[in-house]
Coordinates of C-alpha atoms in Angstrom, one line a residue:
M199 CA 123.2 115.3 114.0
S200 CA 124.4 117.8 111.5
Q201 CA 122.0 119.9 109.5
E202 CA 121.3 118.4 106.1
R203 CA 120.3 120.1 102.8
D204 CA 116.6 119.8 102.0
D205 CA 117.3 117.2 99.3
D206 CA 119.9 115.1 101.1
W207 CA 117.3 112.5 102.1
R208 CA 117.2 111.4 98.4
R209 CA 120.7 110.1 98.8
W210 CA 119.9 107.9 101.8
V211 CA 119.7 104.1 101.8
V212 CA 117.2 102.6 104.2
Y213 CA 117.6 99.2 106.0
Q214 CA 114.5 97.5 107.3
V215 CA 114.7 95.8 110.6
Y216 CA 112.0 93.3 111.4
P217 CA 112.8 93.2 115.2
R218 CA 111.2 89.8 116.0
S219 CA 113.7 88.1 113.6
F220 CA 116.7 90.4 113.8
A221 CA 118.6 89.6 117.0
D222 CA 117.5 88.2 120.4
S223 CA 119.3 89.5 123.4
D224 CA 117.6 87.6 126.2
G225 CA 117.3 84.0 124.9
D226 CA 113.5 83.9 124.6
G227 CA 113.7 83.2 120.9
I228 CA 112.3 86.5 119.8
G229 CA 114.3 89.4 118.6
D230 CA 114.2 92.6 120.6
L231 CA 115.5 96.2 120.9
R232 CA 118.6 95.3 122.8
G233 CA 119.4 92.8 120.0
V234 CA 119.1 95.7 117.5
L235 CA 121.4 97.8 119.6
S236 CA 124.0 95.0 119.7
R237 CA 124.2 95.0 115.9
L238 CA 124.5 98.7 115.1
D239 CA 128.2 98.5 114.3
Y240 CA 127.3 95.9 111.6
L241 CA 124.7 98.3 110.1
Q242 CA 127.2 101.2 110.2
R243 CA 129.8 99.1 108.4
L244 CA 127.2 98.2 105.7
G245 CA 126.8 102.0 105.2
V246 CA 123.1 102.5 105.5
D247 CA 121.7 105.9 106.5
V248 CA 118.3 105.0 107.9
I249 CA 116.8 102.1 109.9
W250 CA 113.1 101.5 109.4
M251 CA 111.9 99.4 112.3
S252 CA 108.7 97.3 112.0
P253 CA 106.3 97.7 114.9
V254 CA 107.5 97.3 118.5
Y255 CA 104.5 98.9 120.2
R256 CA 102.4 97.1 122.7
S257 CA 100.3 94.5 120.9
P258 CA 98.5 91.2 121.4
M259 CA 100.6 90.0 118.3
D260 CA 97.7 88.8 116.3
D261 CA 99.5 90.1 113.2
N262 CA 103.1 90.2 114.6
G263 CA 102.7 93.7 116.0
Y264 CA 100.7 95.3 113.2
D265 CA 97.8 95.2 115.7
I266 CA 98.7 97.9 118.2
S267 CA 97.1 98.3 121.6
D268 CA 99.2 101.3 122.8
Y269 CA 100.9 103.6 120.3
T270 CA 103.1 105.2 123.0
D271 CA 104.6 102.2 124.8
I272 CA 106.8 99.3 123.8
D273 CA 105.7 95.7 124.1
P274 CA 107.7 94.0 126.8
L275 CA 108.5 91.3 124.2
F276 CA 110.8 93.8 122.6
G277 CA 111.9 95.9 125.5
T278 CA 111.1 99.3 126.9
L279 CA 110.8 103.0 126.0
A280 CA 114.2 103.5 127.5
D281 CA 115.6 101.0 125.1
T282 CA 114.0 102.9 122.2
D283 CA 115.5 106.2 123.4
E284 CA 118.9 104.5 123.7
L285 CA 118.5 103.2 120.1
V286 CA 117.7 106.7 118.8
A287 CA 120.7 108.2 120.6
A288 CA 123.0 105.4 119.4
L289 CA 121.9 105.8 115.8
H290 CA 122.2 109.6 115.9
A291 CA 125.7 109.2 117.3
R292 CA 126.6 107.2 114.2
G293 CA 125.0 109.7 111.8
M294 CA 122.1 107.3 111.2
R295 CA 118.3 107.8 111.6
L296 CA 115.3 105.8 112.9
V297 CA 112.0 105.5 111.0
M298 CA 109.2 103.9 112.9
D299 CA 106.4 101.9 111.4
L300 CA 103.1 103.8 111.7
V301 CA 100.0 101.6 111.7
V302 CA 97.0 103.9 111.8
N303 CA 94.5 102.5 109.3
H304 CA 93.5 100.2 112.2
T305 CA 94.3 99.4 115.9
S306 CA 94.1 96.3 117.9
D307 CA 90.7 95.3 119.2
E308 CA 92.4 95.5 122.6
H309 CA 93.4 99.2 122.2
P310 CA 91.6 101.3 124.8
W311 CA 90.0 103.4 122.0
F312 CA 88.3 100.3 120.7
T313 CA 87.4 99.0 124.2
E314 CA 85.5 102.2 124.8
S315 CA 84.0 102.2 121.3
R316 CA 82.5 98.8 121.6
S317 CA 81.3 99.3 125.2
S318 CA 78.0 100.9 124.1
R319 CA 76.4 102.6 121.1
D320 CA 76.4 106.0 122.9
N321 CA 80.0 105.9 124.0
P322 CA 81.9 109.1 122.9
K323 CA 84.4 106.9 121.0
R324 CA 81.7 104.9 119.2
D325 CA 82.3 106.8 116.0
W326 CA 86.1 106.3 116.2
Y327 CA 85.6 103.1 114.3
W328 CA 83.2 101.9 111.5
W329 CA 80.0 100.5 113.1
R330 CA 77.0 99.5 111.1
D331 CA 73.7 97.7 111.4
P332 CA 73.1 94.4 109.7
R333 CA 71.9 94.4 106.1
P334 CA 68.1 95.2 106.1
G335 CA 66.0 92.1 106.4
T336 CA 68.8 89.9 107.8
T337 CA 69.7 88.6 111.2
G338 CA 72.9 90.0 112.6
G339 CA 75.8 87.5 113.0
T340 CA 74.5 85.2 110.2
P341 CA 76.4 84.8 106.8
G342 CA 75.2 87.5 104.4
A343 CA 74.0 89.9 107.0
E344 CA 77.2 92.0 106.8
P345 CA 76.7 95.7 105.8
A346 CA 78.8 95.1 102.7
N347 CA 80.1 92.0 101.1
W348 CA 83.8 92.8 101.1
E349 CA 86.3 90.1 101.8
S350 CA 89.1 90.5 104.3
H351 CA 92.7 90.5 103.2
F352 CA 93.1 87.8 105.9
S353 CA 90.2 85.7 104.7
G354 CA 86.5 85.8 105.5
P355 CA 84.3 88.9 105.5
T356 CA 85.6 92.4 106.5
W357 CA 82.8 92.7 109.1
A358 CA 82.7 91.2 112.6
W359 CA 79.5 91.0 114.6
D360 CA 79.4 92.4 118.1
E361 CA 76.6 90.7 120.0
A362 CA 76.7 93.1 122.9
T363 CA 75.8 96.2 120.9
G364 CA 74.1 94.5 118.0
Q365 CA 76.2 96.0 115.2
Y366 CA 79.1 95.1 113.0
Y367 CA 82.6 96.7 112.9
L368 CA 84.8 96.9 109.9
H369 CA 88.2 95.2 109.7
I370 CA 90.0 95.1 106.3
F371 CA 92.5 92.7 107.9
S372 CA 92.0 90.5 111.0
P373 CA 88.9 90.8 113.2
K374 CA 91.4 91.8 115.9
Q375 CA 92.4 94.8 113.7
P376 CA 89.3 97.1 113.6
D377 CA 89.6 100.0 111.1
L378 CA 89.8 103.5 112.5
N379 CA 87.3 106.1 111.2
W380 CA 89.4 108.8 109.7
E381 CA 86.2 110.8 108.9
N382 CA 86.1 111.7 112.6
P383 CA 88.4 114.7 113.2
E384 CA 89.0 113.5 116.8
V385 CA 90.6 110.4 115.4
R386 CA 92.9 112.4 113.2
Q387 CA 93.9 114.7 116.0
A388 CA 94.7 111.8 118.3
I389 CA 96.9 110.2 115.7
F390 CA 98.7 113.5 114.9
A391 CA 99.4 114.1 118.6
M392 CA 100.9 110.6 118.9
M393 CA 103.1 111.2 115.8
R394 CA 104.4 114.5 117.3
W395 CA 105.1 112.7 120.5
W396 CA 107.4 110.2 118.7
L397 CA 109.2 112.9 116.7
D398 CA 109.8 114.9 119.9
R399 CA 111.5 111.8 121.3
G400 CA 113.9 111.9 118.4
V401 CA 112.4 109.6 115.8
D402 CA 113.3 110.8 112.3
G403 CA 110.3 109.6 110.2
F404 CA 107.5 107.1 109.6
R405 CA 106.8 104.2 107.2
M406 CA 103.0 104.3 107.0
D407 CA 101.3 101.0 106.8
V408 CA 98.5 100.8 104.1
I409 CA 98.1 104.5 104.3
N410 CA 96.1 104.6 101.1
M411 CA 93.2 102.7 102.9
I412 CA 92.4 105.4 105.5
S413 CA 89.7 107.1 103.3
K414 CA 86.7 104.9 102.6
D415 CA 83.7 105.4 100.4
T416 CA 81.3 106.2 103.2
S417 CA 78.4 104.6 101.4
L418 CA 80.1 101.2 101.8
P419 CA 78.8 99.8 98.6
D420 CA 78.8 96.1 97.7
T421 CA 81.3 94.5 95.4
E422 CA 81.3 91.7 92.9
P423 CA 81.6 88.5 94.8
R424 CA 84.1 85.8 93.9
P425 CA 82.6 82.8 92.1
G426 CA 81.1 80.4 94.7
S427 CA 81.5 83.0 97.5
R428 CA 79.3 85.6 99.2
Y429 CA 82.3 87.9 99.4
G430 CA 84.7 89.6 97.0
P431 CA 87.5 92.2 97.0
G432 CA 86.1 95.6 98.0
D433 CA 89.5 97.4 97.5
Q434 CA 88.1 99.8 95.0
H435 CA 86.0 101.3 97.8
F436 CA 88.8 102.0 100.2
I437 CA 92.0 102.2 98.1
C438 CA 93.1 105.9 97.5
G439 CA 89.7 107.0 98.7
P440 CA 88.1 110.4 98.2
R441 CA 89.8 112.1 101.1
N442 CA 93.2 110.4 101.1
H443 CA 95.1 113.4 99.8
E444 CA 93.3 115.7 102.2
F445 CA 94.1 113.6 105.2
L446 CA 97.8 113.4 104.3
Q447 CA 98.1 117.1 103.7
E448 CA 96.5 117.7 107.0
M449 CA 99.0 115.3 108.6
Y450 CA 101.8 117.3 107.0
R451 CA 100.6 120.6 108.4
E452 CA 99.8 119.2 111.8
V453 CA 102.9 117.0 112.3
F454 CA 105.8 117.6 109.9
A455 CA 105.7 121.3 108.9
G456 CA 108.2 123.6 110.7
R457 CA 110.5 120.8 112.0
D458 CA 114.2 121.6 112.1
A459 CA 115.2 118.4 110.2
H460 CA 113.6 116.6 107.3
V461 CA 111.0 114.0 108.5
L462 CA 111.3 111.0 106.2
T463 CA 107.9 109.6 105.1
V464 CA 107.0 106.6 103.0
G465 CA 103.5 105.4 102.5
E466 CA 102.7 101.7 101.8
M467 CA 100.1 101.8 99.1
P468 CA 98.8 98.6 97.6
W469 CA 97.4 99.1 94.0
V470 CA 98.5 102.7 93.8
T471 CA 98.9 103.9 90.2
I472 CA 101.6 106.0 88.8
P473 CA 99.4 109.1 88.4
Q474 CA 98.2 108.7 91.9
A475 CA 101.8 108.3 93.2
V476 CA 102.8 111.5 91.4
L477 CA 100.2 113.3 93.5
F478 CA 101.2 111.6 96.7
T479 CA 104.9 112.4 96.3
D480 CA 105.0 115.8 94.5
P481 CA 107.0 117.9 97.0
A482 CA 104.8 120.9 96.2
R483 CA 101.7 119.1 97.5
H484 CA 103.2 118.4 101.0
E485 CA 102.0 114.8 101.4
L486 CA 104.7 112.1 101.4
D487 CA 108.3 111.7 100.2
M488 CA 107.6 108.4 98.5
V489 CA 105.3 105.4 98.3
F490 CA 105.7 101.7 98.3
Q491 CA 103.9 100.5 95.2
F492 CA 103.2 96.8 94.5
E493 CA 103.0 96.5 90.8
H494 CA 106.4 94.7 90.3
V495 CA 105.7 92.2 93.1
Q496 CA 102.3 91.2 91.6
L497 CA 103.6 90.2 88.2
D498 CA 104.1 86.6 89.2
I499 CA 100.8 86.0 91.0
G500 CA 97.3 85.5 89.6
A501 CA 94.0 85.6 91.4
H502 CA 95.6 85.4 94.9
K503 CA 99.0 85.3 96.5
Y504 CA 99.5 81.6 96.0
D505 CA 98.2 81.5 92.5
L506 CA 101.7 81.6 91.0
R507 CA 102.6 82.7 87.5
P508 CA 106.0 82.5 85.6
L509 CA 107.9 85.8 86.0
Q510 CA 108.8 87.4 82.7
V511 CA 111.9 89.5 82.9
P512 CA 110.7 92.0 80.2
A513 CA 107.6 92.6 82.2
L514 CA 109.6 93.3 85.4
K515 CA 111.9 95.6 83.5
A516 CA 108.9 97.4 81.9
S517 CA 107.2 97.9 85.3
M518 CA 110.2 99.4 86.9
A519 CA 111.0 101.6 83.9
A520 CA 107.4 102.9 83.8
W521 CA 107.7 104.0 87.4
Q522 CA 111.0 105.6 86.7
A523 CA 109.5 107.6 83.8
G524 CA 106.3 108.4 85.6
L525 CA 107.8 109.9 88.7
A526 CA 110.9 111.5 87.1
G527 CA 111.2 115.2 88.0
R528 CA 107.8 115.1 89.8
G529 CA 107.8 112.6 92.6
W530 CA 110.1 110.0 94.1
N531 CA 110.4 106.2 93.9
S532 CA 111.1 103.7 96.6
L533 CA 113.1 100.7 95.4
Y534 CA 112.6 97.3 96.8
F535 CA 112.5 93.6 95.9
G536 CA 112.0 92.2 99.4
N537 CA 110.5 93.1 102.8
H538 CA 108.6 91.5 105.7
D539 CA 105.6 90.9 103.5
Q540 CA 107.5 89.2 100.6
P541 CA 109.5 86.0 100.3
R542 CA 113.3 86.2 99.9
S543 CA 114.2 88.2 96.8
V544 CA 117.0 85.8 95.7
S545 CA 114.6 82.9 95.8
R546 CA 111.9 84.8 94.0
F547 CA 113.7 86.9 91.4
G548 CA 117.1 85.3 91.4
D549 CA 118.6 81.8 91.6
D550 CA 119.0 80.5 95.1
G551 CA 120.9 77.4 94.0
E552 CA 124.1 77.4 92.1
H553 CA 124.1 81.1 91.4
R554 CA 122.8 82.3 94.8
V555 CA 125.7 84.7 95.4
A556 CA 125.9 86.1 91.9
S557 CA 122.2 86.6 91.5
A558 CA 121.9 88.2 95.0
K559 CA 124.6 90.7 93.9
T560 CA 122.9 91.3 90.5
L561 CA 119.5 91.9 92.1
A562 CA 121.1 94.5 94.3
T563 CA 123.0 96.2 91.5
V564 CA 119.9 96.6 89.3
L565 CA 117.7 97.8 92.1
H566 CA 120.1 100.3 93.7
L567 CA 121.0 101.9 90.4
H568 CA 117.5 102.8 89.5
Q569 CA 116.5 106.3 90.6
G570 CA 114.9 106.4 94.0
T571 CA 115.5 105.4 97.6
P572 CA 116.7 101.7 98.0
Y573 CA 115.4 99.6 100.8
V574 CA 117.6 96.8 102.1
Y575 CA 115.5 94.1 103.9
Q576 CA 117.4 92.4 106.7
G577 CA 119.3 89.4 105.4
D578 CA 119.1 90.3 101.8
E579 CA 122.6 91.8 102.1
L580 CA 123.7 88.3 103.0
G581 CA 121.9 86.6 100.1
M582 CA 119.5 84.8 102.6
A583 CA 117.1 82.5 100.7
N584 CA 113.7 80.9 101.3
S585 CA 113.6 78.1 103.9
P586 CA 112.5 74.5 103.1
F587 CA 109.0 74.9 104.7
A588 CA 106.9 71.8 103.8
A589 CA 104.0 71.5 106.3
I590 CA 101.4 74.0 107.6
G591 CA 103.0 73.6 111.0
D592 CA 106.1 75.4 109.8
Y593 CA 104.2 78.7 109.3
R594 CA 103.4 81.4 111.8
D595 CA 101.8 84.1 109.6
I596 CA 98.1 84.7 110.2
Q597 CA 97.6 85.4 106.4
A598 CA 99.1 82.0 105.4
V599 CA 97.5 80.0 108.1
N600 CA 94.1 81.4 107.6
F601 CA 94.3 80.9 103.8
Y602 CA 95.4 77.3 104.2
H603 CA 92.6 76.4 106.6
E604 CA 90.0 78.2 104.5
A605 CA 91.2 76.1 101.5
A606 CA 91.2 72.9 103.5
A607 CA 87.5 73.4 104.2
R608 CA 86.8 73.1 100.5
A609 CA 86.4 69.7 99.0
D610 CA 88.2 70.6 95.8
A611 CA 91.4 72.0 97.4
D612 CA 94.8 70.7 96.2
L613 CA 96.6 71.2 99.6
P614 CA 100.0 69.7 98.5
A615 CA 100.1 72.2 95.6
L616 CA 99.1 75.0 97.9
L617 CA 101.9 74.1 100.3
L618 CA 104.4 74.2 97.5
A619 CA 103.1 77.7 96.5
M620 CA 103.3 78.8 100.1
A621 CA 106.9 77.7 100.4
R622 CA 107.7 80.0 97.5
M623 CA 105.6 83.0 98.4
S624 CA 104.6 83.1 102.1
R625 CA 105.5 86.2 104.2
D626 CA 107.1 83.9 106.7
Q627 CA 109.9 83.2 104.2
G628 CA 111.0 86.8 104.7
R629 CA 110.7 86.5 108.5
T630 CA 113.1 83.7 109.3
P631 CA 115.8 84.9 111.7
V632 CA 118.9 86.7 110.5
Q633 CA 121.8 84.4 110.2
W634 CA 124.7 86.0 112.1
D635 CA 127.1 83.1 112.4
A636 CA 127.4 79.3 112.2
S637 CA 126.8 78.6 115.9
P638 CA 123.7 76.9 117.1
G639 CA 120.8 79.4 116.9
A640 CA 122.8 81.1 114.0
G641 CA 123.9 83.8 116.5
F642 CA 120.2 85.0 116.5
T643 CA 119.2 83.4 119.8
A644 CA 120.5 81.2 122.6
G645 CA 117.0 79.8 123.0
T646 CA 114.4 78.3 120.7
P647 CA 113.6 80.6 117.8
W648 CA 110.0 81.7 117.3
I649 CA 110.2 80.4 113.7
A650 CA 112.7 77.9 112.4
I651 CA 116.0 79.2 111.2
N652 CA 117.0 78.3 107.6
P653 CA 119.2 75.2 107.9
D654 CA 121.7 76.8 105.4
Y655 CA 122.8 79.2 108.2
A656 CA 126.1 77.3 108.6
E657 CA 127.2 78.5 105.2
V658 CA 125.1 81.7 104.7
N659 CA 125.8 84.0 107.6
A660 CA 127.3 87.5 108.4
A661 CA 130.4 86.2 110.1
A662 CA 131.4 84.4 106.9
E663 CA 130.7 87.4 104.7
V664 CA 131.8 90.6 106.5
G665 CA 135.3 91.3 105.2
D666 CA 135.2 88.8 102.4
P667 CA 135.7 90.8 99.2
N668 CA 133.7 88.3 97.2
S669 CA 130.6 88.2 99.5
V670 CA 127.1 89.6 99.0
F671 CA 127.6 91.8 102.0
E672 CA 130.7 93.5 100.6
H673 CA 129.0 94.0 97.3
Y674 CA 126.1 95.8 99.0
R675 CA 128.7 98.0 100.8
Q676 CA 130.2 99.0 97.4
L677 CA 126.8 99.8 96.0
I678 CA 125.9 102.0 98.9
A679 CA 129.3 103.7 98.8
L680 CA 128.8 104.4 95.1
R681 CA 125.4 106.0 95.7
H682 CA 127.0 108.2 98.4
A683 CA 129.9 109.2 96.2
D684 CA 128.4 109.7 92.8
P685 CA 125.5 112.1 92.3
V686 CA 124.5 110.4 89.1
V687 CA 123.0 107.5 91.1
T688 CA 120.6 109.9 92.8
D689 CA 120.1 112.6 90.2
G690 CA 120.7 111.0 86.8
D691 CA 118.0 110.4 84.2
F692 CA 117.0 106.8 83.4
E693 CA 116.8 105.1 80.1
L694 CA 116.0 101.4 79.6
L695 CA 117.9 99.5 76.9
L696 CA 116.9 96.3 75.2
P697 CA 113.4 96.4 76.8
D698 CA 112.3 93.1 75.1
H699 CA 115.4 91.0 75.7
P700 CA 114.3 88.0 77.8
A701 CA 117.4 88.0 80.0
I702 CA 119.5 91.2 79.7
W703 CA 118.5 94.0 82.0
A704 CA 120.4 97.1 80.8
F705 CA 119.9 100.8 81.4
L706 CA 121.7 104.2 81.3
R707 CA 121.8 106.8 84.1
R708 CA 122.7 110.2 82.7
G709 CA 123.8 112.9 85.2
A710 CA 125.2 116.4 84.8
E711 CA 128.8 115.3 84.9
A712 CA 128.8 111.5 84.3
E713 CA 126.9 108.6 82.9
L714 CA 126.5 105.1 84.1
L715 CA 125.8 102.0 82.1
V716 CA 124.3 99.0 84.0
A717 CA 124.1 95.6 82.3
A718 CA 122.9 92.5 84.0
N719 CA 122.1 88.9 83.0
F720 CA 118.9 87.6 84.7
S721 CA 119.5 84.0 83.6
S722 CA 121.7 80.9 84.2
D723 CA 123.0 81.0 80.6
V724 CA 125.7 83.0 78.9
V725 CA 124.0 85.8 76.9
K726 CA 125.3 88.0 74.1
A727 CA 123.6 91.0 72.5
P728 CA 124.6 94.3 70.9
L729 CA 123.8 97.4 72.9
P730 CA 122.5 100.6 71.2
L731 CA 125.4 102.7 72.4
D732 CA 127.8 105.2 70.8
G733 CA 131.4 104.2 70.3
D734 CA 132.7 106.3 73.2
W735 CA 131.4 103.7 75.7
A736 CA 134.3 101.4 74.5
A737 CA 136.6 103.5 76.7
A738 CA 134.3 103.6 79.8
A739 CA 135.7 102.3 83.1
V740 CA 134.2 99.4 85.1
V741 CA 133.2 100.8 88.5
L742 CA 131.5 97.7 89.9
A743 CA 131.1 94.0 88.9
N744 CA 129.8 91.0 90.7
L745 CA 132.1 88.4 89.1
P746 CA 135.9 88.4 88.8
D747 CA 137.5 89.3 85.4
A748 CA 134.5 91.4 84.3
P749 CA 134.4 92.4 80.6
L750 CA 136.5 95.5 80.0
R751 CA 134.0 97.1 77.6
P752 CA 130.4 96.8 76.5
L753 CA 131.1 97.1 72.8
P754 CA 130.8 95.9 70.1
D755 CA 128.7 93.1 71.6
L756 CA 127.9 92.7 75.3
E757 CA 128.5 89.2 76.6
L758 CA 127.5 88.3 80.2
R759 CA 128.0 85.1 82.1
P760 CA 125.2 83.6 84.2
W761 CA 123.8 86.2 86.6
E762 CA 126.7 88.6 85.8
S763 CA 126.2 92.3 86.3
V764 CA 128.6 95.2 85.4
V765 CA 128.5 98.9 85.9
W766 CA 130.5 101.2 83.6
R767 CA 131.1 105.0 84.1
R768 CA 132.1 107.7 81.7
P769 CA 132.4 111.5 82.2
R770 CA 130.2 113.8 80.2

C-alpha cells in the first residue's frame, strides 16, 4: 500500500463486518472468512477504506466470539489463518485496510491462560485473573458471599465460585468470560506480544472491546444494590479506572510506536465522558485515535436496555453537538448509529415503514457530515430494518436470553411487554444476516441460517440496490465520495443550528475553502422554519439530496418533506 500522510486516516470510512452474519461460503448457515472474501468487490464499490471485523478467533462462542480461547488462531467455524492472510492481501490490493477486534478485558474460561490459572492457587498464572476469597463470615458459593456485590452486564453477580480452589473469579460479563488482571505486567506483555504478531501479519489496526474496563479499583468496593436485589452496577469501580491511561500509553509504546504505517485504533468505552475522551484521543498523549462513546445510544433507554423511553430529537442533536465541540481540535470522534450491539438504526432512529428509504438516507447524511470517522454497520447501507421477532425462541444473544429468563423468574414480570421491548432493542436485531438478493437464504447461505433472516429480504437486498440511483446503497456511495473529495467534511468546524427544533436537524461545516449546510427532517410531516443564515446562502449549490426535486435554496424559509435531507455548498 502507498505511504499515507500522518493525518490521512481521518478521511477514512470504516465498514463493520460481523462475520457470522455477513456471508456464508460453505452452507453451514454461519458467515465465514471466505464469505467476506467473496464480497470485497461490493465493499470496494461502496467506497469504504477500512474493514473492521468482529472476532473470528478460536472461541467456545458463549458470546458469539467475544470469549476468546486462542488469540493467534482462527475458529474453524470461520476459516483458517491462511484465509485471514488472504483477506489482508486482497484488501491491501484494493487500497483497503483490515482492523481486527481486540478483546483483552477478558478471555474465555477455556483459554489456556485461565485453565492454568484455575488449576491451583499457586499456579504461576493464578494472578493473571482476579481471584478472591469469599466475603468474611460467609460460605463460598452461597448468595451474598461474593467478594463484591457488583452485578454482571449479562445478569447475575460478577463473581463465579470455583469449588476446586475455594475462591471466586471476576467476570464483568459471562461466567465464561473471566476478566484479565491488567495489574500484572506479565499479562500486559503477553497481550502486547499478541498484538505485534497480528500487525506483523499485515493487520492495520484494532477496535478494542470495552478497553476502558481494564483498570479496576483494586480494593473492589461494594456498590449500591438495586431495589430488591443483592447486587447493583459496579461500573464506577472499573470504568476508566486509575491506570487506564497508563496502560494504553504503555500499549502505544510497546506495540504501535515506530511502525511504518499508521495503526488505526478505536476504543469501545461505555460511559466515557467528553473530558475523559479528550485525554484518550489527544494525539500528543499517544493513547488511541478515537473512542466509541455511548451517550447518544442511551437517550432512549431508562434503568436497563429494555426500559424504553421516547427519543427526543433535540436531545440527540445536543448530545452529538456536545461531542463535536468537546473534541474539536483536541481529540477525534467516531460516528455511528448502529453496530453489532445495537438494533437497526433505521428502526430505532428513523422510520422503517413508509419512509424507510428516505429515513435511512437521512440518517446517513446527518451522521457522515459530522466531524469524525463514520462507521457503516453491515446492512445499514441497504436500509436493513429490525426483524419481526415475537418469541424468546427467536433470539440467540446471551444478553437478551439471560435477561428474559431472569425476568421470567420474578412473579411481577410483564413478559409480553418485555418481548415487545426486546423486539425493538435486542442486539440480535443488528445480527440478522445481510440480505444479498431475493433468492432463498437471501444470498447469505445455501443452508439454514444461524438466526432467522428478515422476511423483507425479497424487497430489501443488495442486488436490487447496487446501481439503482435512488437506492440507499448509492446514497451511501455519494456520501463516502463527498468525504473523500471535499476536505471540509473532515476538517471543517461544526455549528449546530435550530438546536431546540423538534424535527429539523441542521448544521454548518466551515472549512478553509468552503462551507456546507446540512438540513434534515427527522419526522413524517412537512416542516418549515427560517434558518439563521446570511443571504449569500441563497446562491449555494445543492451537492447531495435524498429525495428528487430537492429545494434549490434554503432561504428565506427552509421547507422539508418527510425525512428529507439536503446538503448545500458554497465557497468561502
